[in-house]
PDB file of C-alpha atoms in Angstrom:
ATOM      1  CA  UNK A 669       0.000   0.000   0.000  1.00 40.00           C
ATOM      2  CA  UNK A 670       2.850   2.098   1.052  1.00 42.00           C
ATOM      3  CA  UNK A 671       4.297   1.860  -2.811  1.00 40.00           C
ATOM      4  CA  UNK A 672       0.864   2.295  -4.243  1.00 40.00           C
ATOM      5  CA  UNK A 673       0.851   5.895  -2.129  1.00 41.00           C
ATOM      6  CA  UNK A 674       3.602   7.075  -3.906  1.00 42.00           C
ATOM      7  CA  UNK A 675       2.029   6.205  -6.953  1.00 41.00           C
ATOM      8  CA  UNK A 676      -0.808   7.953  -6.494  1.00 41.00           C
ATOM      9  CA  UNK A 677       1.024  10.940  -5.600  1.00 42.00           C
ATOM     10  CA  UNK A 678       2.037  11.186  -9.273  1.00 42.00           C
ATOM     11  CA  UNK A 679      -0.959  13.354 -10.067  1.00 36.00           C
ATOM     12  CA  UNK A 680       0.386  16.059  -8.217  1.00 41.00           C
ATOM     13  CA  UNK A 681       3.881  15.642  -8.982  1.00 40.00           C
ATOM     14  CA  UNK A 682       2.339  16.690 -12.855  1.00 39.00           C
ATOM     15  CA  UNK A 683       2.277  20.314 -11.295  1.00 37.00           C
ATOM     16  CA  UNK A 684       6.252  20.469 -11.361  1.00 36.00           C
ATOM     17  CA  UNK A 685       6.080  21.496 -14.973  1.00 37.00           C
ATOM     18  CA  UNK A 686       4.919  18.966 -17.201  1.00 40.00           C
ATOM     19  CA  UNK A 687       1.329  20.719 -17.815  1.00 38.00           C
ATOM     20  CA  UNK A 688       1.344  23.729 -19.474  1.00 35.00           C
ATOM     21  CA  UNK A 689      -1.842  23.843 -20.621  1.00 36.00           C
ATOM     22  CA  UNK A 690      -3.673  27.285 -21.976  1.00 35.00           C
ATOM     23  CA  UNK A 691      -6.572  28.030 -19.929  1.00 37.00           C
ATOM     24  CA  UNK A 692      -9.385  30.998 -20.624  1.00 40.00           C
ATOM     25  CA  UNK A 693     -11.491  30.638 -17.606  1.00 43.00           C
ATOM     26  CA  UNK A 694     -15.630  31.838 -18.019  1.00 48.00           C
ATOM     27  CA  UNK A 695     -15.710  31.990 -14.178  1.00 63.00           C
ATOM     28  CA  UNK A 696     -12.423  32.883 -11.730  1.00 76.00           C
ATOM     29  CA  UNK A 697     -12.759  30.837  -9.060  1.00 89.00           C
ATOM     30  CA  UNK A 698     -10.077  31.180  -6.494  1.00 92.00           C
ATOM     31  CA  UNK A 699      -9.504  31.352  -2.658  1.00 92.00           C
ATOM     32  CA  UNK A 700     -10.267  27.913  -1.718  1.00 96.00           C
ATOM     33  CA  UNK A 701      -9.331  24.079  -2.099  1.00 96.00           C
ATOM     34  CA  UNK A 702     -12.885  23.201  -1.338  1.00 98.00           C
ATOM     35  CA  UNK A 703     -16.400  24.346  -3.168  1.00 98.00           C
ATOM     36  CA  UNK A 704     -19.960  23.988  -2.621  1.00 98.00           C
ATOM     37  CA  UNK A 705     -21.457  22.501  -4.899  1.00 99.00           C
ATOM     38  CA  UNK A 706     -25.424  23.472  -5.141  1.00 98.00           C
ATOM     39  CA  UNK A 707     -28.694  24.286  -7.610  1.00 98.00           C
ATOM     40  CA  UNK A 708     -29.462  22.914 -11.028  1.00 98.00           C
ATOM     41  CA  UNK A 709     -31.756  20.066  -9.239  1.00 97.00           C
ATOM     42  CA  UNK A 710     -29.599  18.777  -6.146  1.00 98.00           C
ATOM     43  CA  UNK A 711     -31.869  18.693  -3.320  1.00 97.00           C
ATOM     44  CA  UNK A 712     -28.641  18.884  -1.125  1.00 97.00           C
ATOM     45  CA  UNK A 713     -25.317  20.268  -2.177  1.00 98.00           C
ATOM     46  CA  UNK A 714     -22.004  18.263  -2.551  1.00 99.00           C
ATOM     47  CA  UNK A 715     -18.910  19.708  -1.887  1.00 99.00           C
ATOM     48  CA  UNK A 716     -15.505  19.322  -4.019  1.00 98.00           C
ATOM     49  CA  UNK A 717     -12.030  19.426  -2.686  1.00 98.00           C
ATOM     50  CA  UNK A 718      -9.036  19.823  -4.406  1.00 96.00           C
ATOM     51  CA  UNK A 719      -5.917  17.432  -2.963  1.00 93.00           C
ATOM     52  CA  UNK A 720      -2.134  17.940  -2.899  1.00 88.00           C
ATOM     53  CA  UNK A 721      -1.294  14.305  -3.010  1.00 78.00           C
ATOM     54  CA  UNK A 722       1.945  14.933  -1.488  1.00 79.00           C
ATOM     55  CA  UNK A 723       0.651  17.361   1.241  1.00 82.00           C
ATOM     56  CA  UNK A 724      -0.009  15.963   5.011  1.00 79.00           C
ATOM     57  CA  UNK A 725      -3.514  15.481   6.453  1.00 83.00           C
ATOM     58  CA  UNK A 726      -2.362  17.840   8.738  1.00 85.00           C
ATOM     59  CA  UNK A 727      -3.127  20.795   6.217  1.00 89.00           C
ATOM     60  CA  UNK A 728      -7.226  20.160   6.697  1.00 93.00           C
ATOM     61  CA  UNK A 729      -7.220  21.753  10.033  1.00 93.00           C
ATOM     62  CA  UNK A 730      -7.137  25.240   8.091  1.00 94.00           C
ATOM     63  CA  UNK A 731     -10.565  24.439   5.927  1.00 95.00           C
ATOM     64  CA  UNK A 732     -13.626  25.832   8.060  1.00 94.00           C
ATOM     65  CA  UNK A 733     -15.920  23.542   8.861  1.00 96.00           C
ATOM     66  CA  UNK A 734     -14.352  20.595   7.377  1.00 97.00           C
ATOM     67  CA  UNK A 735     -15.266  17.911   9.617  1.00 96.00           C
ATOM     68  CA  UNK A 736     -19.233  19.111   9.696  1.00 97.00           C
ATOM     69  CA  UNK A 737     -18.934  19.013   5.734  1.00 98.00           C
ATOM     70  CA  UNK A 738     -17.366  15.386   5.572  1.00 97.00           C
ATOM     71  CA  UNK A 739     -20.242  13.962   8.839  1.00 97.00           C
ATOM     72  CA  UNK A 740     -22.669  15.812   6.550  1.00 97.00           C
ATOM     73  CA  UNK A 741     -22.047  13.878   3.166  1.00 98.00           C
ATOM     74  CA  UNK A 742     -23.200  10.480   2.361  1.00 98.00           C
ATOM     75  CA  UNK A 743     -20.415   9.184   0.142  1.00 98.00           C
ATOM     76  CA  UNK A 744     -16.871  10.575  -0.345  1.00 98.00           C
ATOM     77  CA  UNK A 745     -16.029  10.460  -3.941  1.00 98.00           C
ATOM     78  CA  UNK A 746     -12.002   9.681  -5.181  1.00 96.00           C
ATOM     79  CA  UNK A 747     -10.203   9.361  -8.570  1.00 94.00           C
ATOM     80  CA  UNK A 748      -9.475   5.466  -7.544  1.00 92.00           C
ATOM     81  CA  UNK A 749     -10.997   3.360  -4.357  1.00 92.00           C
ATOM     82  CA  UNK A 750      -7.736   3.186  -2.404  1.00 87.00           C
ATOM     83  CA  UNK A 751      -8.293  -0.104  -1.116  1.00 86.00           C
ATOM     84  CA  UNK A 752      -8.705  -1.336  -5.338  1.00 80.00           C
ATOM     85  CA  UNK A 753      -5.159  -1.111  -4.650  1.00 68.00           C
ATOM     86  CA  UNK A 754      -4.221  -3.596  -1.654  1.00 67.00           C
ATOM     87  CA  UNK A 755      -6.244  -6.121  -3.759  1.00 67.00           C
ATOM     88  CA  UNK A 756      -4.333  -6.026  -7.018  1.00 72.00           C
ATOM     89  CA  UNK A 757      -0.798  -5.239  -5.706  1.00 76.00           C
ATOM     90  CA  UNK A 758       0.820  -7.186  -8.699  1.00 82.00           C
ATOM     91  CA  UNK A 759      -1.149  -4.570 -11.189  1.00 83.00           C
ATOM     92  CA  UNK A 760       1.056  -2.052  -9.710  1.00 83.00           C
ATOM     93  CA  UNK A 761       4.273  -3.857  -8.878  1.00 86.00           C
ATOM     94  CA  UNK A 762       3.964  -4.649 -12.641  1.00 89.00           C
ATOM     95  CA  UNK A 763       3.564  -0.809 -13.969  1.00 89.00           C
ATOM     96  CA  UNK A 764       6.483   0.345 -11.749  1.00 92.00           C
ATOM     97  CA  UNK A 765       8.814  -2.034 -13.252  1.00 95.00           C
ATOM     98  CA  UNK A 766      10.974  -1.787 -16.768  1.00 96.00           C
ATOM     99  CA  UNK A 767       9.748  -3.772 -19.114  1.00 95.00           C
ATOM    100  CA  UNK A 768      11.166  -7.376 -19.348  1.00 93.00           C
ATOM    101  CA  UNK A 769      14.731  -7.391 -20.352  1.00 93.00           C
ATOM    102  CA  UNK A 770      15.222  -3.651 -20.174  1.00 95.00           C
ATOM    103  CA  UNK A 771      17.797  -2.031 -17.677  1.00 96.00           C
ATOM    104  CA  UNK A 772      19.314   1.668 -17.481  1.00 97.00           C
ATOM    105  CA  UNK A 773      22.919   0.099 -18.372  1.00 95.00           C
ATOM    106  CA  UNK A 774      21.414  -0.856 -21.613  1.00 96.00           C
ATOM    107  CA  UNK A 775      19.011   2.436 -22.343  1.00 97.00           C
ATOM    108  CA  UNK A 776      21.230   5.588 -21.240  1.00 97.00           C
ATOM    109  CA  UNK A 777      24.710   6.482 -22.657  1.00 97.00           C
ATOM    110  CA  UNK A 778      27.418   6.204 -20.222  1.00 97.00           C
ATOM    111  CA  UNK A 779      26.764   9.935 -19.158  1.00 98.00           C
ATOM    112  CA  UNK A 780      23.296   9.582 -18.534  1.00 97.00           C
ATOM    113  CA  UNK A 781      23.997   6.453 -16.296  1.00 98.00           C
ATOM    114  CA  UNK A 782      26.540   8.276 -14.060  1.00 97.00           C
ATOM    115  CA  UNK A 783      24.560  11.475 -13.561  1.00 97.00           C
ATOM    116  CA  UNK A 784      21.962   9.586 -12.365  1.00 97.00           C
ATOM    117  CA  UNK A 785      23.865   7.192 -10.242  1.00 98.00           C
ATOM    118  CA  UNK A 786      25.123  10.427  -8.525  1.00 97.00           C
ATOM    119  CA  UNK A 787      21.615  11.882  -8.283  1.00 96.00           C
ATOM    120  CA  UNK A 788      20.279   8.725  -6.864  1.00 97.00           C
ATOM    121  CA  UNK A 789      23.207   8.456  -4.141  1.00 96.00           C
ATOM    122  CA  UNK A 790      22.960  11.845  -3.182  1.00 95.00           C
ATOM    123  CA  UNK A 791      19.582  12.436  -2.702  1.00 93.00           C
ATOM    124  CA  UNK A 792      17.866   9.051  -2.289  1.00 94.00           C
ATOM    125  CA  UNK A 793      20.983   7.415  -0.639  1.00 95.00           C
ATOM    126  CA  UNK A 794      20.825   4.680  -3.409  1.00 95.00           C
ATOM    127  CA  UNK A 795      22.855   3.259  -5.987  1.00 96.00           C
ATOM    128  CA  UNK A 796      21.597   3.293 -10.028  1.00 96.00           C
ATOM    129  CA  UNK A 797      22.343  -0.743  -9.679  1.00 95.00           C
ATOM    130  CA  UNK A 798      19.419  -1.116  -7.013  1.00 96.00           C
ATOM    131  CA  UNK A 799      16.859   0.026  -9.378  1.00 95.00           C
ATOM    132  CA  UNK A 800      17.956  -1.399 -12.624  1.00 95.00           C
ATOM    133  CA  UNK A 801      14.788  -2.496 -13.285  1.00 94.00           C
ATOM    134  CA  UNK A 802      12.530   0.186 -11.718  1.00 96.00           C
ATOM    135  CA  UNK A 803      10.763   2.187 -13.964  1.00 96.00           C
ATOM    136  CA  UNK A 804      11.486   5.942 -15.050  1.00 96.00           C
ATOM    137  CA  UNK A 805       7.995   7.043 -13.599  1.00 93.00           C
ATOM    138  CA  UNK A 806       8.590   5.339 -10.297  1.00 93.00           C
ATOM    139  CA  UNK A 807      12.385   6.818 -10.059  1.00 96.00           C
ATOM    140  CA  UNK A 808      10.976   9.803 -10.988  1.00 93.00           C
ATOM    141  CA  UNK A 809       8.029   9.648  -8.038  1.00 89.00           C
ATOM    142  CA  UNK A 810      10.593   8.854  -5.081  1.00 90.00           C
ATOM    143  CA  UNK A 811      12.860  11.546  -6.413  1.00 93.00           C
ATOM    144  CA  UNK A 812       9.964  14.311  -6.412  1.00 88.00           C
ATOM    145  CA  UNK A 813       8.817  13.397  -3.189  1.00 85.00           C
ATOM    146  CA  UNK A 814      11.762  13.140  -1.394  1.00 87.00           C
ATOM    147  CA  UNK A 815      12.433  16.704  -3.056  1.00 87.00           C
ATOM    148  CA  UNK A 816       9.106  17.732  -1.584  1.00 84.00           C
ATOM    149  CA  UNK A 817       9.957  16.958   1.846  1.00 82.00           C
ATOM    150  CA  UNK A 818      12.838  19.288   1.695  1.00 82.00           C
ATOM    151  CA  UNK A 819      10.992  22.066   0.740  1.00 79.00           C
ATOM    152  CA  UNK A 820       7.928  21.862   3.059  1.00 71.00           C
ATOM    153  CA  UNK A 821       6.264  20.287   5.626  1.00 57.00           C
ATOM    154  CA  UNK A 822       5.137  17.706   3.610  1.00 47.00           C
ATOM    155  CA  UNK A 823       4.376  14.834   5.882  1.00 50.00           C
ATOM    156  CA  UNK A 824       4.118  11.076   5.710  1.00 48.00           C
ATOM    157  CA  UNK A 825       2.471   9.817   2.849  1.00 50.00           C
ATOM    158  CA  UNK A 826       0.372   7.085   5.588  1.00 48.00           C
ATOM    159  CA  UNK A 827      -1.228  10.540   6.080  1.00 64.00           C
ATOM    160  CA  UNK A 828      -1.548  12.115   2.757  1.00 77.00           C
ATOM    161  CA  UNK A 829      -5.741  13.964   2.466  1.00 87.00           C
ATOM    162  CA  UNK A 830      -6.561  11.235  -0.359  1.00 88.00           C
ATOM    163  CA  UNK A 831      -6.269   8.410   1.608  1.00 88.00           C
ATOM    164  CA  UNK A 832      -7.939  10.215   4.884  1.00 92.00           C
ATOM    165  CA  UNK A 833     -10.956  11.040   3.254  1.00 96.00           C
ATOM    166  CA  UNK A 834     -11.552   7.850   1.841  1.00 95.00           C
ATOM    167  CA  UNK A 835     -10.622   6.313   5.541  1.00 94.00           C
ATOM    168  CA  UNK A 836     -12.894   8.566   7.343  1.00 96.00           C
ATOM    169  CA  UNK A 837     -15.740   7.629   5.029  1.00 97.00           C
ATOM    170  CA  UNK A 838     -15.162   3.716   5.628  1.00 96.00           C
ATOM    171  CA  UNK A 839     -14.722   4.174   9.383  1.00 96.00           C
ATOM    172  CA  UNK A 840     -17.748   6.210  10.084  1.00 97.00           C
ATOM    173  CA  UNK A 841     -20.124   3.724   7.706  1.00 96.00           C
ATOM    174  CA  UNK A 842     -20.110   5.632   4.177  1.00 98.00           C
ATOM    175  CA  UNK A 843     -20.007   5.067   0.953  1.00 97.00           C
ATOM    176  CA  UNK A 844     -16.754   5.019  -1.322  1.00 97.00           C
ATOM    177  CA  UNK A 845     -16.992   6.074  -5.036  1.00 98.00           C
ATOM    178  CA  UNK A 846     -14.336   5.902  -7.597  1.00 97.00           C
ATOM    179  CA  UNK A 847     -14.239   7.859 -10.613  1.00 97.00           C
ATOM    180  CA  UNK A 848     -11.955   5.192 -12.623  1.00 95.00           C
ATOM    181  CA  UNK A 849     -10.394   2.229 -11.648  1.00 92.00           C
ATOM    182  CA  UNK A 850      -6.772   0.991 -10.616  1.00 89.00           C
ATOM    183  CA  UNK A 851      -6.563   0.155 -14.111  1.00 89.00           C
ATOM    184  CA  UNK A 852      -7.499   3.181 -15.375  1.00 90.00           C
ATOM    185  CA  UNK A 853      -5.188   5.225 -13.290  1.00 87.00           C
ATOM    186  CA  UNK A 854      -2.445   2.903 -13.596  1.00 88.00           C
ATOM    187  CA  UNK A 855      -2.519   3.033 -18.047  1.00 88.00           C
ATOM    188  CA  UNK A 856      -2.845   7.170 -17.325  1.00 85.00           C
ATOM    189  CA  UNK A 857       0.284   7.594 -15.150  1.00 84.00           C
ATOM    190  CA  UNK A 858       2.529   4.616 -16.602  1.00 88.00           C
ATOM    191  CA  UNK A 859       1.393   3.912 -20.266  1.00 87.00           C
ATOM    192  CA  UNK A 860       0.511   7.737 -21.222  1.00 83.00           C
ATOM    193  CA  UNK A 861       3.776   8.318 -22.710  1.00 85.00           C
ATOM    194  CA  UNK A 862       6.870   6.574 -24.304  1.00 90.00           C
ATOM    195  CA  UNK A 863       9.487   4.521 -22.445  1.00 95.00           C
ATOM    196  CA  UNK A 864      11.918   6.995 -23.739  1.00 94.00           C
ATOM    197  CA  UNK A 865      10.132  10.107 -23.002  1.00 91.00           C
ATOM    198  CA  UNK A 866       9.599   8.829 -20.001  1.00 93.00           C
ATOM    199  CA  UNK A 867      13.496   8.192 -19.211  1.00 96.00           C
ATOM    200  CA  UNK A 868      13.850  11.851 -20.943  1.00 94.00           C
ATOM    201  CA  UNK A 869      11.611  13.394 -18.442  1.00 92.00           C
ATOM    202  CA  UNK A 870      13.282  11.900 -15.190  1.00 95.00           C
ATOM    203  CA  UNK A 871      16.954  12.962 -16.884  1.00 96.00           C
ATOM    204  CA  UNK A 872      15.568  16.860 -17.354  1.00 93.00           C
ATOM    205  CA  UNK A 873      14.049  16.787 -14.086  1.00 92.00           C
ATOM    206  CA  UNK A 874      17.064  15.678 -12.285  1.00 93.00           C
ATOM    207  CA  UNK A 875      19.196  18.277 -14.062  1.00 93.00           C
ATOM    208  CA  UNK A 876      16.800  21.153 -13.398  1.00 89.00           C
ATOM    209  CA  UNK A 877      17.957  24.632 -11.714  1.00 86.00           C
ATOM    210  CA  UNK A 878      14.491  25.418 -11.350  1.00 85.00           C
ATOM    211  CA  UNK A 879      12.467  22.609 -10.367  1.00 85.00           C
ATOM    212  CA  UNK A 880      13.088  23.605  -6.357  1.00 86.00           C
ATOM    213  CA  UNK A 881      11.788  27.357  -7.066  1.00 87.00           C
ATOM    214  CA  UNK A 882       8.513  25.653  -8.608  1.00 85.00           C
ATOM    215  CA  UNK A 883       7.931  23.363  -5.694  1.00 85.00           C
ATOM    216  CA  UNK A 884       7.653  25.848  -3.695  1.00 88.00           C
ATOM    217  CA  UNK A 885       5.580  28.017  -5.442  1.00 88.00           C
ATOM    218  CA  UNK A 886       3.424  25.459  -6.591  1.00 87.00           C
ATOM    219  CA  UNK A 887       3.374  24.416  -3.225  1.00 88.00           C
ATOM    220  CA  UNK A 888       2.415  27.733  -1.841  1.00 90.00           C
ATOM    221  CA  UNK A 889      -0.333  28.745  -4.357  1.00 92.00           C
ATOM    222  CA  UNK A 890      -1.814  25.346  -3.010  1.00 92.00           C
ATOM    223  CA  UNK A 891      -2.000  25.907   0.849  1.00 92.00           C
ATOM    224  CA  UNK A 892      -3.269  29.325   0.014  1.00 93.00           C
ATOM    225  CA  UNK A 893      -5.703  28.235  -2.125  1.00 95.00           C
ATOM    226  CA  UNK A 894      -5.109  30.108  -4.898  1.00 94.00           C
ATOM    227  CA  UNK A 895      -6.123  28.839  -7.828  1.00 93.00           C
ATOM    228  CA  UNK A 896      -5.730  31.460 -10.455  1.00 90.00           C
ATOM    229  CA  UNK A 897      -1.747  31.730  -9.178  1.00 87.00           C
ATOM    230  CA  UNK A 898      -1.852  27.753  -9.174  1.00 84.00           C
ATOM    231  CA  UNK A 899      -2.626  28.460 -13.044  1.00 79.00           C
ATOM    232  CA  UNK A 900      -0.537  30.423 -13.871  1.00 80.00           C
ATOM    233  CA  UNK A 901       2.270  29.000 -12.655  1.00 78.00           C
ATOM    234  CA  UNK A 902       1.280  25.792 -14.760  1.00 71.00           C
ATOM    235  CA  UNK A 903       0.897  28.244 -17.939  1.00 67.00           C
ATOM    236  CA  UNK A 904       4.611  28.954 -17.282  1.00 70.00           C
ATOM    237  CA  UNK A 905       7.019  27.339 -19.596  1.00 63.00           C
ATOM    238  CA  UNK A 906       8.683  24.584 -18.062  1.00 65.00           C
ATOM    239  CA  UNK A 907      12.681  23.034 -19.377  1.00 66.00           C
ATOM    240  CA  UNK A 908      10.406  19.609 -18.336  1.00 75.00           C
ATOM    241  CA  UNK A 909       7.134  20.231 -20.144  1.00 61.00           C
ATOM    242  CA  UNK A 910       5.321  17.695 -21.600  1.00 61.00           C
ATOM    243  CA  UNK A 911       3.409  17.411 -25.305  1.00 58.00           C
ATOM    244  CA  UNK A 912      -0.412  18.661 -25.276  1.00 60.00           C
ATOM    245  CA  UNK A 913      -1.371  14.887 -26.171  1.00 66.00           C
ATOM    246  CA  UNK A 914      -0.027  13.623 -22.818  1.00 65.00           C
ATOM    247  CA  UNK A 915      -1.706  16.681 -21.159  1.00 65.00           C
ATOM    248  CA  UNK A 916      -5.020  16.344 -22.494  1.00 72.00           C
ATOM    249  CA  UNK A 917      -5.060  12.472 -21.383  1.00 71.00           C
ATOM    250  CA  UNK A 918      -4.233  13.294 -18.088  1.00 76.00           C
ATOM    251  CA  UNK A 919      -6.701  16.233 -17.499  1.00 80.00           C
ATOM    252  CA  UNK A 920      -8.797  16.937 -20.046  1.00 85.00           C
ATOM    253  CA  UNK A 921      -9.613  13.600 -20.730  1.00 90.00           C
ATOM    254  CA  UNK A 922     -10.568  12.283 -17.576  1.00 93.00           C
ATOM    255  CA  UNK A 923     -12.694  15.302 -16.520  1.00 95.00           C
ATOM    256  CA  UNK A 924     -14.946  15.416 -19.156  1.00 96.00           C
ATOM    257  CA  UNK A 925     -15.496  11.264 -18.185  1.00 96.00           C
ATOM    258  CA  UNK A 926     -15.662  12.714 -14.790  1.00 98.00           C
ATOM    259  CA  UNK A 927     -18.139  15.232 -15.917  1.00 98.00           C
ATOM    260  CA  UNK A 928     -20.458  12.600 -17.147  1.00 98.00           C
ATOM    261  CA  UNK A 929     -20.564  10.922 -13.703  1.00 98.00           C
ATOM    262  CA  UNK A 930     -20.424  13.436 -11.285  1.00 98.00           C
ATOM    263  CA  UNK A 931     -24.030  14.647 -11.728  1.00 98.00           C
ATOM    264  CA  UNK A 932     -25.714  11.239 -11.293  1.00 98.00           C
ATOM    265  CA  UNK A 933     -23.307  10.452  -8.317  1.00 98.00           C
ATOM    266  CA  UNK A 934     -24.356  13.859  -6.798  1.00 99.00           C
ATOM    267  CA  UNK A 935     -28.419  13.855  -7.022  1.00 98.00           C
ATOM    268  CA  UNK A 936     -28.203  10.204  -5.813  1.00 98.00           C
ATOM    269  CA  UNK A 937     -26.101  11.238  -2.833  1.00 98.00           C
ATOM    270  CA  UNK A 938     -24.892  14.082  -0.680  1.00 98.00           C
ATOM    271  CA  UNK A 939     -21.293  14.077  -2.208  1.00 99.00           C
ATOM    272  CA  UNK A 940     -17.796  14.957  -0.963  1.00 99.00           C
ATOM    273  CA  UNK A 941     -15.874  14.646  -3.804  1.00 99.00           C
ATOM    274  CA  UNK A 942     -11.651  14.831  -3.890  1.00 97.00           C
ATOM    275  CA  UNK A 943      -9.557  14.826  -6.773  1.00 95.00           C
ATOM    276  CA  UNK A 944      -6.253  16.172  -7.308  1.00 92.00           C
ATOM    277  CA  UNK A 945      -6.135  19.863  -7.230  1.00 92.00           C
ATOM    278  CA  UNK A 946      -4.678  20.175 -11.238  1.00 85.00           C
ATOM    279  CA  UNK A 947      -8.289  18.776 -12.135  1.00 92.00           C
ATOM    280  CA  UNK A 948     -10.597  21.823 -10.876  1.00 94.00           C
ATOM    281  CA  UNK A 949      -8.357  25.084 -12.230  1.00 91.00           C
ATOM    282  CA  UNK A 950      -9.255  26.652 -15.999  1.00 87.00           C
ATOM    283  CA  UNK A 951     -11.700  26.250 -18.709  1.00 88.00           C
ATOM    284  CA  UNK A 952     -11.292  22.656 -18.752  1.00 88.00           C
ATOM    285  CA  UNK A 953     -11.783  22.142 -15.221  1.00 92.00           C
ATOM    286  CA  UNK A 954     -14.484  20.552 -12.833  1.00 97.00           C
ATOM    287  CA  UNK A 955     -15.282  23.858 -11.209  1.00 97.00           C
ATOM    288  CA  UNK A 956     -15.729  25.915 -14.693  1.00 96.00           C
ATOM    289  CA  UNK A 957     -17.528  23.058 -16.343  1.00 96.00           C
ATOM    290  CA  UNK A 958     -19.775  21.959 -13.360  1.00 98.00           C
ATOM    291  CA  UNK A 959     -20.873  26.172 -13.570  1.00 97.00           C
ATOM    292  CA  UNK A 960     -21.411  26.123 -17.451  1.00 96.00           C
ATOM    293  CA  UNK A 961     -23.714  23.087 -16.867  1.00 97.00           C
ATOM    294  CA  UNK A 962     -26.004  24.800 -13.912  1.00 97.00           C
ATOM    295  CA  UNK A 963     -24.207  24.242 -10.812  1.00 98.00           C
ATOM    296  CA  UNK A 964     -23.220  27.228  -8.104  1.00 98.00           C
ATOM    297  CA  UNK A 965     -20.176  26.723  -7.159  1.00 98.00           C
ATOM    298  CA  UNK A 966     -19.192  28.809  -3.819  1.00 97.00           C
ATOM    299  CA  UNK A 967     -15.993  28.297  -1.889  1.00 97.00           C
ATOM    300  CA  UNK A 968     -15.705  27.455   1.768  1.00 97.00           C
ATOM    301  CA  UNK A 969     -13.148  29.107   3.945  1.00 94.00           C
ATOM    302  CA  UNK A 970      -9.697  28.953   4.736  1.00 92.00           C
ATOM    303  CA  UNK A 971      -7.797  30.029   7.628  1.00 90.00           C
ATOM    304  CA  UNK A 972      -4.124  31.593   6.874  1.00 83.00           C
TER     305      UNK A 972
END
């Protein structure tokens, strides 16, 4: 479960740079990781929350109200049911592997192979010859992360928001919805892209002067809520960005499938729905898209 968490976190780790999508937002909706969710025919309103992956439970205390909201919903809604996961453990063991017969000795030049042998010893305290036959995305995952925690407060991922919510919901006798399945998820975050730009993406990020500096402000605009700065900084150019094919599988993509469930799952239940955060900023995102199609969408407060 433990490996399956750092997985999941991948989501987020998207924020770094590799989305640079161009967004023209009808509505500016900003100043919160959680909405209301009301009108066009719900009886009761739902409430979306947008996740850091990475981020510490620890963060929620600052949303107003939070544990009223969460005692007051009848399902909690997630990309993937997190326990999917500790039943098909060889699904994922599988997608975080090379495939068969592939190692790093055999894809990168000698260069390549010794910068990231140094990368991995310095920062991971690991040698290139451990993880011959890990895959770029998973390299890529623990190097983000453990990046992460130097910058912040980050936490333990046994207490990242995803996996609370959906905890919280088991332990006090509710519902738990996924939006896709392991499956799903797993072909989005492994399969989406090459095995070589996938090996090219892990090499620019662990040669980056400026994938710190975005961190942080990525991971700022996120614990103040602010979406329109969380946008912007993903309409920067990146040295690490990816192609608008990968991006519009990742995002795009999903939400509008998203879009086409969320309003059944919400009149048949009082919803609290969390996704990563990426999903509800800009003109393609749940917020925008769930107001074009009826919805009032109203933010609930943070504390600084």
């Amino acid at each position: 479960m433990k490996q399956f968490r750092q997985i999941q976190i991948i989501l987020a780790l998207y924020l770094i740079g590799s989305c640079s999508c161009m967004f023209a937002q009808t509505h500016q909706f900003t100043g919160s990781v959680l909405w209301k969710v009301s009108g066009n025919g719900l009886t009761e309103s739902s409430y979306i929350f947008g996740t850091n992956h990475i981020l510490s439970k620890a963060f929620l205390s600052r949303i107003d109200g939070l544990d009223d909201i969460l005692n007051s919903c009848q399902q909690v809604v997630g990309e993937i049911d997190m326990n999917e996961a500790t039943l098909d453990l060889s699904a994922v063991r599988k997608a975080s592997l090379l495939p068969e017969g592939k190692t790093y000795s055999q894809l990168l030049d000698k260069t390549d192979y010794n910068k990231l042998d140094s990368v991995l010893q310095q920062d991971l305290k690991i040698r290139i010859s451990q993880v011959e036959n890990i895959s770029p995305v998973t390299i890529l995952t623990m190097y983000t992360v453990n990046l992460y925690n130097k910058i912040s407060d980050g936490g333990s991922y046994s207490e990242n928001m995803d996996n609370y919510f959906q905890e919280y919901a088991r332990t006090n006798s509710k519902e738990v919805v996924a939006l896709e399945t392991l499956d799903q998820q797993i072909q989005y975050l492994f399969y989406s892209k090459s095995l070589n730009d996938q090996i090219n993406e892990l090499l620019c990020v662990i040669s980056s002067q400026t994938i710190e500096k975005e961190m942080k402000e990525l991971d700022q605009s996120y614990q103040n809520g602010d979406l329109i700065d969380l946008e912007r900084l993903m309409n920067e150019d990146s040295d690490c960005s990816s192609g608008p094919e990968e991006r519009e599988i990742i995002y795009k993509n999903r939400n509008d499938d998203w879009l086409e469930k969320l309003p059944r799952i919400m009149a048949d239940k009082t919803s609290f729905i969390a996704v990563g955060c990426l999903h509800l900023v800009g003109e393609d995102g749940l917020l925008n898209k769930l107001s074009l199609m009826g919805y009032h969408i109203e933010p609930i407060g943070m504390q600084p």
